[in-house]
PDB file of C-alpha atoms in Angstrom:
ATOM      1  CA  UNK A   1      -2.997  -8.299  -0.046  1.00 43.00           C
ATOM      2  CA  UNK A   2      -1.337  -7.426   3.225  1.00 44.00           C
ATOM      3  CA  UNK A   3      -3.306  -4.512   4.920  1.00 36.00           C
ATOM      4  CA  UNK A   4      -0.310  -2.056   4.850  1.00 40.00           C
ATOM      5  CA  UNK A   5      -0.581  -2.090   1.115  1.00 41.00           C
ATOM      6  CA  UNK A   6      -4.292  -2.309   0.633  1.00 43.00           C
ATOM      7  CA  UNK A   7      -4.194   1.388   2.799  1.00 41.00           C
ATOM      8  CA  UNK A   8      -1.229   2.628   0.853  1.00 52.00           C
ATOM      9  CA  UNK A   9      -2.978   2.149  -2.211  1.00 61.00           C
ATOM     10  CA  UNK A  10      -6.374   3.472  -0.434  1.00 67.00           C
ATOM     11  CA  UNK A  11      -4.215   6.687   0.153  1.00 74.00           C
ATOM     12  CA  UNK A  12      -2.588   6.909  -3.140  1.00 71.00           C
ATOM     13  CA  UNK A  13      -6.518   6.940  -5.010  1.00 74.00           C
ATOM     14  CA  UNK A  14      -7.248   9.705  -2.373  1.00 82.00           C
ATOM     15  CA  UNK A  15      -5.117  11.920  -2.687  1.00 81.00           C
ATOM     16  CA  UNK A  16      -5.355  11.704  -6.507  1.00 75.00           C
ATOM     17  CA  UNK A  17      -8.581  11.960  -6.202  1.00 81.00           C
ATOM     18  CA  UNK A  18      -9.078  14.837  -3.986  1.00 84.00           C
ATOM     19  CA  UNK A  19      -7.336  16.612  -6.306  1.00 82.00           C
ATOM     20  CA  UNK A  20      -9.655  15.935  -8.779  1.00 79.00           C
ATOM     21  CA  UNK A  21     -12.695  17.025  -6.412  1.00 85.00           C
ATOM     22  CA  UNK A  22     -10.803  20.981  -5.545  1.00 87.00           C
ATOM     23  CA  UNK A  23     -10.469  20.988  -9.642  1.00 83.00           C
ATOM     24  CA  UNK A  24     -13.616  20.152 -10.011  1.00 82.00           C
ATOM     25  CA  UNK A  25     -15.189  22.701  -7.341  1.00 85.00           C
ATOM     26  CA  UNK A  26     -12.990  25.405  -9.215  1.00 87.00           C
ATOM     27  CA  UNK A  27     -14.321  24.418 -12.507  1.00 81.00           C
ATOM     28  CA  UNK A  28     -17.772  24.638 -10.831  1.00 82.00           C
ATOM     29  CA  UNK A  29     -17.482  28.125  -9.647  1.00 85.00           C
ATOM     30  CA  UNK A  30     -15.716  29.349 -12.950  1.00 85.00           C
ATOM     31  CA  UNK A  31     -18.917  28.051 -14.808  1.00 79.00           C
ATOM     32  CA  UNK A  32     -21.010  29.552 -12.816  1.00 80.00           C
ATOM     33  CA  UNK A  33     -18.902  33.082 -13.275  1.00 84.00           C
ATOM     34  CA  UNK A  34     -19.228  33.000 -16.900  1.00 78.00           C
ATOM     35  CA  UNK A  35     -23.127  31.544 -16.776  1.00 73.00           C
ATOM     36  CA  UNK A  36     -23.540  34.914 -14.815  1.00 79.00           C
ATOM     37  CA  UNK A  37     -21.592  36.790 -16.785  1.00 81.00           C
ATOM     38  CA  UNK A  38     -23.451  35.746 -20.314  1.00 72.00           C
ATOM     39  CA  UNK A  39     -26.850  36.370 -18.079  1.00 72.00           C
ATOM     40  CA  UNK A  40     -27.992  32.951 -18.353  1.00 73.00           C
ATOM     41  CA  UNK A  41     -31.400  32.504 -16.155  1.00 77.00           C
ATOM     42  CA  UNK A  42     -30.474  29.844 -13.608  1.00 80.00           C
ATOM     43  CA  UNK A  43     -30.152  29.343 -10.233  1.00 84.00           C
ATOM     44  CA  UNK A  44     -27.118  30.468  -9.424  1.00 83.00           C
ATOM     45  CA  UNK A  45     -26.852  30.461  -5.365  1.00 87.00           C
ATOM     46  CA  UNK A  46     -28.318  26.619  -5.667  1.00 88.00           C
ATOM     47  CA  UNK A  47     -25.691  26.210  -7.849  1.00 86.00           C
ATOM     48  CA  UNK A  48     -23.062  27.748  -5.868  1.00 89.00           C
ATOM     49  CA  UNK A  49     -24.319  25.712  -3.223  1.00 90.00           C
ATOM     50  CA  UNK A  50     -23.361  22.761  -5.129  1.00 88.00           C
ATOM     51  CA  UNK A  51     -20.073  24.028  -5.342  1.00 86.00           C
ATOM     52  CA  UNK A  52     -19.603  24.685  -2.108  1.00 91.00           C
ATOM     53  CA  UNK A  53     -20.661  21.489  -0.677  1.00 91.00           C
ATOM     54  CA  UNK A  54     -18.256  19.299  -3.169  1.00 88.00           C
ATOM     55  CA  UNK A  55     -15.160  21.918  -1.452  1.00 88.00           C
ATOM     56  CA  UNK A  56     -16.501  21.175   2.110  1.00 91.00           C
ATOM     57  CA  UNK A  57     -17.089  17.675   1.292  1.00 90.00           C
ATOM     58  CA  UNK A  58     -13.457  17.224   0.619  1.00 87.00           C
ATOM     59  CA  UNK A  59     -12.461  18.688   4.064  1.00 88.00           C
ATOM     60  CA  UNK A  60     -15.110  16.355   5.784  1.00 90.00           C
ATOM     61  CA  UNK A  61     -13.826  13.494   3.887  1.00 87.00           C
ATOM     62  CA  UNK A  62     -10.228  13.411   4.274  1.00 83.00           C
ATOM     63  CA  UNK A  63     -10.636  14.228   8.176  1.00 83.00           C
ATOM     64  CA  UNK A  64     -13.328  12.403   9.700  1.00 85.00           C
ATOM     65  CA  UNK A  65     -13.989   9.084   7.259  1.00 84.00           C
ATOM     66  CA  UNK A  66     -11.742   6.278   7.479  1.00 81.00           C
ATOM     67  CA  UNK A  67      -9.317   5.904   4.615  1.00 77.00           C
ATOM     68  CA  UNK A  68     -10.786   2.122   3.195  1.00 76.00           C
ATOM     69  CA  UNK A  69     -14.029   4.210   2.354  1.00 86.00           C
ATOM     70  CA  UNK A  70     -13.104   7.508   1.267  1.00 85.00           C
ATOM     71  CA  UNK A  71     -12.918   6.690  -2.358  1.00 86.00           C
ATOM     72  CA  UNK A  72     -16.128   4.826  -2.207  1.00 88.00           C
ATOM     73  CA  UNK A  73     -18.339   7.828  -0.181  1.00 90.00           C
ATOM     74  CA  UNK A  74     -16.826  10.580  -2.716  1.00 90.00           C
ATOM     75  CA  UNK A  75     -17.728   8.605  -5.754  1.00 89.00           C
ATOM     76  CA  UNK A  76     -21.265   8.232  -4.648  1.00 91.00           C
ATOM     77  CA  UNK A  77     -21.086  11.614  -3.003  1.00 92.00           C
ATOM     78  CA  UNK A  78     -20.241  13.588  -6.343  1.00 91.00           C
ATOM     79  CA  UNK A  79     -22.428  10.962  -8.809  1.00 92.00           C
ATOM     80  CA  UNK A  80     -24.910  12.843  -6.175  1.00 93.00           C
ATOM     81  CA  UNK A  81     -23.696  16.272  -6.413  1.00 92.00           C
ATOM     82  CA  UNK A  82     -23.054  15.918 -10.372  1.00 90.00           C
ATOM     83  CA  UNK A  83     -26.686  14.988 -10.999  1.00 92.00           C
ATOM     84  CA  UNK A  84     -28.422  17.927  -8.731  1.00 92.00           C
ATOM     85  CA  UNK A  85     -25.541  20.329 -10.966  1.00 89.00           C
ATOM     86  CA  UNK A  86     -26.905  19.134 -14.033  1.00 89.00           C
ATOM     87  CA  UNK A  87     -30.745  19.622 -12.787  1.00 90.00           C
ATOM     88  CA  UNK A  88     -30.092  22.875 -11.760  1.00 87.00           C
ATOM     89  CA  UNK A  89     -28.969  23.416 -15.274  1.00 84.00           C
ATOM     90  CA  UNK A  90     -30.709  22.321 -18.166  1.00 82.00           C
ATOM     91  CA  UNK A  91     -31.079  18.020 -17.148  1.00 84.00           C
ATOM     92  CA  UNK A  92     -30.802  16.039 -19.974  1.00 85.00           C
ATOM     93  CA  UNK A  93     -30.304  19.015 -22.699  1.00 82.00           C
ATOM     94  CA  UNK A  94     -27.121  19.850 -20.611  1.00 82.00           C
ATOM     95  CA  UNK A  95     -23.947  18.999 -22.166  1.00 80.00           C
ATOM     96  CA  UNK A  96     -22.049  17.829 -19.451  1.00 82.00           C
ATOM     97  CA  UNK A  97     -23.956  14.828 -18.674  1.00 86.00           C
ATOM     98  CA  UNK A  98     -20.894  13.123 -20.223  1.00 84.00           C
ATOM     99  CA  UNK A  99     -19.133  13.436 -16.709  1.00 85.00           C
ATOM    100  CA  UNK A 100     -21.198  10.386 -15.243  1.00 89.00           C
ATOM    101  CA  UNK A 101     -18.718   8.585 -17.116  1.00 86.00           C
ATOM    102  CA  UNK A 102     -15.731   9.828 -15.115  1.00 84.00           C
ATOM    103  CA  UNK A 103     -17.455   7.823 -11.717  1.00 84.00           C
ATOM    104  CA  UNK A 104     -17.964   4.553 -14.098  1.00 85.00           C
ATOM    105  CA  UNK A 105     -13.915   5.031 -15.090  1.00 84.00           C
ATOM    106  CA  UNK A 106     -12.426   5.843 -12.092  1.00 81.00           C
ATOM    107  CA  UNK A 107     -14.548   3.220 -10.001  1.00 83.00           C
ATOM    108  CA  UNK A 108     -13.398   0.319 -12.724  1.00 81.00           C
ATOM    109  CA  UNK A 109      -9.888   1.784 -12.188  1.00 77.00           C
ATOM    110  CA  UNK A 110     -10.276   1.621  -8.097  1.00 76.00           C
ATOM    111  CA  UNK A 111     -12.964  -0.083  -6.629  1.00 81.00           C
ATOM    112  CA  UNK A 112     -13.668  -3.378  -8.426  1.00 80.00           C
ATOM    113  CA  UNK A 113     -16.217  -4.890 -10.150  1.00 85.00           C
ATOM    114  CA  UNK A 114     -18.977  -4.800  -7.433  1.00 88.00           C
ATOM    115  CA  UNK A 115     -18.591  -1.417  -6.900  1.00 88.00           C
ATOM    116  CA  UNK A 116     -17.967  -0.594 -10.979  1.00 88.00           C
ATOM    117  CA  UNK A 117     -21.612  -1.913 -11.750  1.00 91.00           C
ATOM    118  CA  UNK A 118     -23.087  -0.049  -9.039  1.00 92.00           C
ATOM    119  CA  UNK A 119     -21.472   2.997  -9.676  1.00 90.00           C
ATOM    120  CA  UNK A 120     -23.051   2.464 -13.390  1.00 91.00           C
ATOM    121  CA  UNK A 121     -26.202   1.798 -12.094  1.00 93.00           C
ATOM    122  CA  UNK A 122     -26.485   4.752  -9.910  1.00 93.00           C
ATOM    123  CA  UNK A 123     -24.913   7.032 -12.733  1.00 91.00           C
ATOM    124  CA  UNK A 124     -27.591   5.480 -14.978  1.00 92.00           C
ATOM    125  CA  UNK A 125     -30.343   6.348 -12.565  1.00 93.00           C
ATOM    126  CA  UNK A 126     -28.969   9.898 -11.993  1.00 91.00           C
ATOM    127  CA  UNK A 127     -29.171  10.367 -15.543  1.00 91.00           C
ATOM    128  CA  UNK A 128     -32.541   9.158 -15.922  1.00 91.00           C
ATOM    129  CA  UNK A 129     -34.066  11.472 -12.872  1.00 91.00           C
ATOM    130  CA  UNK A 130     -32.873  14.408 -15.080  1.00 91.00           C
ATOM    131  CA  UNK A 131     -35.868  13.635 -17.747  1.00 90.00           C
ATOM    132  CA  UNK A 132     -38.435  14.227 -15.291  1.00 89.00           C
ATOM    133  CA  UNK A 133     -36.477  16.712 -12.719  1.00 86.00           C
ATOM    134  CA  UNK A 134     -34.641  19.546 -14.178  1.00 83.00           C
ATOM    135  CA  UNK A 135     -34.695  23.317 -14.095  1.00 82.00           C
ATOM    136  CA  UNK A 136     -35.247  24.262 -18.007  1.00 80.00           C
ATOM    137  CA  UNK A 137     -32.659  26.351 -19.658  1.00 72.00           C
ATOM    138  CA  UNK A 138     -34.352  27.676 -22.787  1.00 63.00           C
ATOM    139  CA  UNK A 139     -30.818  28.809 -24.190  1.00 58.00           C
ATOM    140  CA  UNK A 140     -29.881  24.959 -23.871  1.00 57.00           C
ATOM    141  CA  UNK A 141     -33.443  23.389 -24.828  1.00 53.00           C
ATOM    142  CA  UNK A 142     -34.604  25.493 -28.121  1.00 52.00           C
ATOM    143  CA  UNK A 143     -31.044  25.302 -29.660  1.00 51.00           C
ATOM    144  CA  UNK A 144     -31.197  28.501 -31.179  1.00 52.00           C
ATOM    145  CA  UNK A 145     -27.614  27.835 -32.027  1.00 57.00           C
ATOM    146  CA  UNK A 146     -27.306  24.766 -32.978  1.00 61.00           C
ATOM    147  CA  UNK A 147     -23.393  25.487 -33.601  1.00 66.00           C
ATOM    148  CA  UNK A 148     -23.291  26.796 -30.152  1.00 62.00           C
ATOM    149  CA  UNK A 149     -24.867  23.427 -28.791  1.00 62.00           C
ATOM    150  CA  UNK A 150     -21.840  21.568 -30.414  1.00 68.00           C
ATOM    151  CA  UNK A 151     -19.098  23.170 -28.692  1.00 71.00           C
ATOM    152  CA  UNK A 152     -20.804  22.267 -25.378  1.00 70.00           C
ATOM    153  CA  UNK A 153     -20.441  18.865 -26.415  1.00 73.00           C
ATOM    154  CA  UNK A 154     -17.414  19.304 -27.207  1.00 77.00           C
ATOM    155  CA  UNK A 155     -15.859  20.989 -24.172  1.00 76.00           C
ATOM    156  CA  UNK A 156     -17.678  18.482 -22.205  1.00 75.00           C
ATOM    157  CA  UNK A 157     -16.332  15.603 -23.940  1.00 78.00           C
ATOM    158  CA  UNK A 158     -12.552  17.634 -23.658  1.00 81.00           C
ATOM    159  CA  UNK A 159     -13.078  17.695 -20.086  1.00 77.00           C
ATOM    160  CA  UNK A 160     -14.009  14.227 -19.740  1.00 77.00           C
ATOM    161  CA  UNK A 161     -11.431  12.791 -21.474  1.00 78.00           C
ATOM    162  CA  UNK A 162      -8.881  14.854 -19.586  1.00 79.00           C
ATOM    163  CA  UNK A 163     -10.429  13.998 -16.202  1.00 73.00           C
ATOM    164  CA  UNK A 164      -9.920  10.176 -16.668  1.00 76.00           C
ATOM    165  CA  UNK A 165      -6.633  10.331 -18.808  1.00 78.00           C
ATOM    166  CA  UNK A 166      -5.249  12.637 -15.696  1.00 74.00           C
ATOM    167  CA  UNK A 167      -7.056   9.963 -13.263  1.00 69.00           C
ATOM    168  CA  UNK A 168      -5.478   6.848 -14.847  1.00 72.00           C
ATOM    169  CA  UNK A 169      -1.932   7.776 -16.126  1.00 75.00           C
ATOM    170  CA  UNK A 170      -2.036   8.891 -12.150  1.00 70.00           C
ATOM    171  CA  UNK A 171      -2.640   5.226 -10.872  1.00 69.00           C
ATOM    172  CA  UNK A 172      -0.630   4.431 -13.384  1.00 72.00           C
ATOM    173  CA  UNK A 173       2.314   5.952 -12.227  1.00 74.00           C
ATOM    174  CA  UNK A 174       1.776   5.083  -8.913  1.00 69.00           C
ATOM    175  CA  UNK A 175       1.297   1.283  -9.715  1.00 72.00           C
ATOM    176  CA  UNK A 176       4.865   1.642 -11.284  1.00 78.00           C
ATOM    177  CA  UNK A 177       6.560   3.117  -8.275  1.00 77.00           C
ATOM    178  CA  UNK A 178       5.029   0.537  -5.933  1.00 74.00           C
ATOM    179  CA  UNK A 179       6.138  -2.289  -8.735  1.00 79.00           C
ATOM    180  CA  UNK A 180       9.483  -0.866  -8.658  1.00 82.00           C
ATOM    181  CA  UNK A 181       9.737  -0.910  -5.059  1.00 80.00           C
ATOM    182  CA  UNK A 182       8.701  -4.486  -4.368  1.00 81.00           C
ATOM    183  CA  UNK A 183      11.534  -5.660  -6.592  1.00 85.00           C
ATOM    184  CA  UNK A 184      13.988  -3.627  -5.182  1.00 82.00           C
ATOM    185  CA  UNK A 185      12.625  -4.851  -1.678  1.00 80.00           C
ATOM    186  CA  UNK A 186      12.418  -8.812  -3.092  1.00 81.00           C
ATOM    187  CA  UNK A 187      16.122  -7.996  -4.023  1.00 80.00           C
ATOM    188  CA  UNK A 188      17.002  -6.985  -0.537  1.00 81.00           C
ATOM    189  CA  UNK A 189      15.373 -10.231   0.677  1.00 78.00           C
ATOM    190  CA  UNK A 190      17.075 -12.459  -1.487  1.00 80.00           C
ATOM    191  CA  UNK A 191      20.249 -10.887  -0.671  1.00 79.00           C
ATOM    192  CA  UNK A 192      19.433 -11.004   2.894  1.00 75.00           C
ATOM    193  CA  UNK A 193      18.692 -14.625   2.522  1.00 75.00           C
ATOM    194  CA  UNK A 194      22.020 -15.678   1.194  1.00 76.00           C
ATOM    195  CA  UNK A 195      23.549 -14.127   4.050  1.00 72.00           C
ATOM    196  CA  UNK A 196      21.407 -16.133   5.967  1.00 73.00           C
ATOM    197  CA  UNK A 197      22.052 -18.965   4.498  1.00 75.00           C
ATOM    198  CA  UNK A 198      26.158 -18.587   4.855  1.00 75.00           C
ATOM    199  CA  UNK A 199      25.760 -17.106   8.215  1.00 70.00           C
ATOM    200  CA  UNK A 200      23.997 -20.548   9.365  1.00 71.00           C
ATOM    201  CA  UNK A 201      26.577 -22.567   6.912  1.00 73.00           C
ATOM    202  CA  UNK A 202      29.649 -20.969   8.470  1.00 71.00           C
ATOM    203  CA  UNK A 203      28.116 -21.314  12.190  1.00 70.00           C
ATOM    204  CA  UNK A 204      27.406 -24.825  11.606  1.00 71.00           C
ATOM    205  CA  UNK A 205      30.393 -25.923  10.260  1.00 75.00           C
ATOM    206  CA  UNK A 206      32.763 -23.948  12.625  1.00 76.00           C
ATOM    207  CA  UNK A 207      30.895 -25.322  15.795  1.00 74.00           C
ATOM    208  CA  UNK A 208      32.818 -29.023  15.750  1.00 75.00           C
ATOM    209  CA  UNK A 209      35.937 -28.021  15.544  1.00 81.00           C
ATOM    210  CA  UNK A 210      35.497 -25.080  18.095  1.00 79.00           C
ATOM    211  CA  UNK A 211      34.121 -27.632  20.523  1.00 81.00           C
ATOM    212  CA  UNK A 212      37.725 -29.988  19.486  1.00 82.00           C
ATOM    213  CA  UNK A 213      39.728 -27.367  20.319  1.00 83.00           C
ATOM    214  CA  UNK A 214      37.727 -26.234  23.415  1.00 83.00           C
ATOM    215  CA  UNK A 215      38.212 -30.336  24.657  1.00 85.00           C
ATOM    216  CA  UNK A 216      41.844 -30.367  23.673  1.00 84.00           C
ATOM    217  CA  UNK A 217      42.348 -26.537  25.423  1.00 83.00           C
ATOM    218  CA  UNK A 218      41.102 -28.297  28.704  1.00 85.00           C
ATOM    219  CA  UNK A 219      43.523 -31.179  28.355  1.00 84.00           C
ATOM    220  CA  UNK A 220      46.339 -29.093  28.389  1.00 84.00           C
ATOM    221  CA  UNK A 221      45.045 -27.114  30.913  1.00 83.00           C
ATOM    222  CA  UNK A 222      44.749 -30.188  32.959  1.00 85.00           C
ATOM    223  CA  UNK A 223      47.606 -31.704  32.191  1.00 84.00           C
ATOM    224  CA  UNK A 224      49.682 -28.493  32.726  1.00 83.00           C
ATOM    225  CA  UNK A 225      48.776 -28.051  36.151  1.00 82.00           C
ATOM    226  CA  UNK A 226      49.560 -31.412  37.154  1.00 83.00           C
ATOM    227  CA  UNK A 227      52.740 -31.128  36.041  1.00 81.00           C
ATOM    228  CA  UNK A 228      53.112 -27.789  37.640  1.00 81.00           C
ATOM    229  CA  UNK A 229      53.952 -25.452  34.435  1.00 84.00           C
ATOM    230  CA  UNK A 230      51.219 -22.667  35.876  1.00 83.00           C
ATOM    231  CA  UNK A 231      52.169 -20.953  32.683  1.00 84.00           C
ATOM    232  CA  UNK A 232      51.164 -23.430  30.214  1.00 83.00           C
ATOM    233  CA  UNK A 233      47.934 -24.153  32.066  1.00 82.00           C
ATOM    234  CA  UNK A 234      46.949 -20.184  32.570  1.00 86.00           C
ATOM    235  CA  UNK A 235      47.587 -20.193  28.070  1.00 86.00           C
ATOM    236  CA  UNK A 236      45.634 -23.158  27.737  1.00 83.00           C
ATOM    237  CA  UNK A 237      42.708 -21.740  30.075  1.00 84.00           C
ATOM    238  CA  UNK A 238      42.477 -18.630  27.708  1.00 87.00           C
ATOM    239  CA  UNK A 239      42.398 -20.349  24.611  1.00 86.00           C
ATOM    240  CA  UNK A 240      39.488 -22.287  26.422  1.00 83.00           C
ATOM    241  CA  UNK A 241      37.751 -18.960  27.388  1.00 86.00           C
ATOM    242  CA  UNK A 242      38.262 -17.527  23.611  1.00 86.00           C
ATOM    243  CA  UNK A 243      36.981 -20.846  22.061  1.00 85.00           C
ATOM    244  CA  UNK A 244      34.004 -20.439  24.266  1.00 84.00           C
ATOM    245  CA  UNK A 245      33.548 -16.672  22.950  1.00 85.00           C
ATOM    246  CA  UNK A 246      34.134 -17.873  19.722  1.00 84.00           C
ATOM    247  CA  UNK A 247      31.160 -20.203  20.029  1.00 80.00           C
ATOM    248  CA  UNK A 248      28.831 -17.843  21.840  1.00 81.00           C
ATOM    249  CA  UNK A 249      29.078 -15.445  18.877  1.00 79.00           C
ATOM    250  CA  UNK A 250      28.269 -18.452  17.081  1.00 75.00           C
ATOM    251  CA  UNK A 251      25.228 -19.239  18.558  1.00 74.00           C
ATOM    252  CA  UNK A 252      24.237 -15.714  18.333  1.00 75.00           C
ATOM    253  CA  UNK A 253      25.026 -15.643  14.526  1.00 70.00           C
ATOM    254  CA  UNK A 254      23.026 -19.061  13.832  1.00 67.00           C
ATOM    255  CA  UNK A 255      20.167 -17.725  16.199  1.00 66.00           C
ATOM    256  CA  UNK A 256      19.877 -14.316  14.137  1.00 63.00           C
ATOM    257  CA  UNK A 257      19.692 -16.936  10.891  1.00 57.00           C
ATOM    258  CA  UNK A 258      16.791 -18.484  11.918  1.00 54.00           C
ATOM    259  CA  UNK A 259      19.208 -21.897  13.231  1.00 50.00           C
ATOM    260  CA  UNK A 260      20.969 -23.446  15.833  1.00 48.00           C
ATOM    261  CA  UNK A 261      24.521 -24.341  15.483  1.00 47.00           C
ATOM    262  CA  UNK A 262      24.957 -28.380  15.112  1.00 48.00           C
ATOM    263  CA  UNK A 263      22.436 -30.975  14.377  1.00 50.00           C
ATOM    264  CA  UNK A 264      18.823 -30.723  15.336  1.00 52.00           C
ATOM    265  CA  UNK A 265      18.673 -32.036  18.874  1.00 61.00           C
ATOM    266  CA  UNK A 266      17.463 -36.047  19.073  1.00 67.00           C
ATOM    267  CA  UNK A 267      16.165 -38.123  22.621  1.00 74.00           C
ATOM    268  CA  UNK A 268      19.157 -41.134  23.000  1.00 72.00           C
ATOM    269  CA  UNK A 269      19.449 -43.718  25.174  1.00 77.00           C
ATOM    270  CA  UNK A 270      21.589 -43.160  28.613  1.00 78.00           C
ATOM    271  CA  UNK A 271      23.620 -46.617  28.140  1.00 79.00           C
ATOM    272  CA  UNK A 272      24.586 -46.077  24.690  1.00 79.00           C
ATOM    273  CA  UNK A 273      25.488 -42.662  25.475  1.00 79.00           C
ATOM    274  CA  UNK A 274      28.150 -44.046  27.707  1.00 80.00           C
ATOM    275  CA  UNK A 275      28.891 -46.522  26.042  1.00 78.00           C
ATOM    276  CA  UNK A 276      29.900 -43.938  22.898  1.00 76.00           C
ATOM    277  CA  UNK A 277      31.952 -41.888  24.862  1.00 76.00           C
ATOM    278  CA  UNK A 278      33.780 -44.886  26.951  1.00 78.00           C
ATOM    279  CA  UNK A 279      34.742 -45.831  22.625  1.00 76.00           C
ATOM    280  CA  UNK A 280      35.397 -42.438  21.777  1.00 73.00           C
ATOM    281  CA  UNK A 281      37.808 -41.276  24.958  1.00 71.00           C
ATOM    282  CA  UNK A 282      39.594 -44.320  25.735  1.00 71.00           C
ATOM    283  CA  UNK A 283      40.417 -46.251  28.803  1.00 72.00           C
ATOM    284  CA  UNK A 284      42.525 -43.278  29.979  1.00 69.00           C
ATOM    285  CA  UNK A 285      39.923 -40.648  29.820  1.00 68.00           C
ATOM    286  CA  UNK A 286      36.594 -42.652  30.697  1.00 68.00           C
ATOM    287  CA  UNK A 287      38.105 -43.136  34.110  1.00 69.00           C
ATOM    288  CA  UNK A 288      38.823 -39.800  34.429  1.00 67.00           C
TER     289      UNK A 288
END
């Protein structure tokens, strides 16, 4: 893929994706409001922390990495960030652990299959360091609610499946307006070629008999002024000059095509060279 396109579609999953990170640092923040508000015992300025490093992140990201490995540093970056959220906030019992598989999605969708497994891997991992490394939320772990349990699942799983529905019909879309525009832009070529093509056509074809009339324009030029009809000889000389504009704009034409006007040139031999053109311009004109 030519390396225009490979960092058009490297800015297309970055923007999209940034997008995704300031939603998600929102949706961070409004959790944490209504954890405080239903005077749930966590940590809430580690939390907030959190927050506030996937918003900075974002800055730092889009400013001072290169664009080939944004995507890749803010995938591992929030797999990161999403794992110390979920520690500060119940590990394993938390609901949300169902947004490791956003990173597994959205790095299938961007970054190939190297980069898909690892992502998996280090998701997996993250997961697993929850079991031994968590703050406990007794709300969360003794499921006095059990009902209460299920509709964090269920949010979480909502918010999931919106996340990589967004994240896909996104690319998506953006795959389609890049398809549409390389076959509007292979249309342009193909036009462009068969004006190429006639261009080179007409400038072949037209350069013998400019180069005819050009010999014959000289002729009478020739001929004209030896017979002293200044007139005559002053006509022919600017049909001469126009046949030679005639074939510079030629030769410009062909040149633009990609082609020279006439036959590829070919090494002769001197003496059947002048030999040719003795045959072809007579007794008359050879000793001219």
């Amino acid at each position: 893929m030519p390396l225009t396109a490979r960092l058009s579609d490297a800015n297309s999953a970055w923007t999209t994706l940034s997008r995704l990170r300031w939603l998600a640092a929102a949706g961070q923040l409004i959790v944490l409001g209504l954890v405080m508000w239903a005077d749930f015992k966590l940590p809430n300025a580690a939390i907030f922390g959190v927050a506030m490093v996937t918003a900075s992140s974002n800055v730092i990201l889009g400013r001072w990495v290169s664009l080939a490995w944004r995507v890749q540093v803010a995938v591992v970056l929030d797999i990161v960030l999403l794992t110390a959220l979920l520690g500060l906030a119940g590990g394993p019992h938390n609901p949300f652990t169902a947004l490791y598989l956003v990173h597994t999605a959205l790095s299938a969708a961007l970054l190939g299959p190297r980069w898909t497994w690892g992502v998996a891997l280090l998701s997996t991992f993250g997961y697993a360091a929850l079991f031994p490394w968590h703050y406990p939320v007794h709300e969360i772990m003794q499921h006095h609610d059990p009902t209460a349990h299920l509709r964090g699942m269920w949010v979480a799983f909502a918010i999931t499946s919106v996340a990589i529905a967004f994240f896909v019909a996104r690319l998506a879309a953006v795959a389609r307006d890049q398809a549409e525009a390389l076959i509007a832009a292979a249309a342009r070529a193909d036009r462009l070629a068969s004006l190429t093509t006639l261009a080179a056509g007409a400038a072949h074809e037209l350069g013998s008999p400019l180069t005819t009339i050009a010999i014959a324009a000289k002729e009478l030029e020739n001929g004209a002024r030896q017979a002293g009809r200044e007139t005559d000889a002053e006509d022919a000389k600017l049909i001469g000059e126009e046949t030679a504009r005639c074939r510079e704009i030629l030769q410009e034409i062909a040149g633009r095509a990609g082609t020279g006007v006439g036959e590829a040139p070919e090494r002769v031999d001197g003496e059947w060279l002048e030999a040719e053109l003795r045959r072809a311009l007579g007794e008359a004109l050879s000793a001219r």
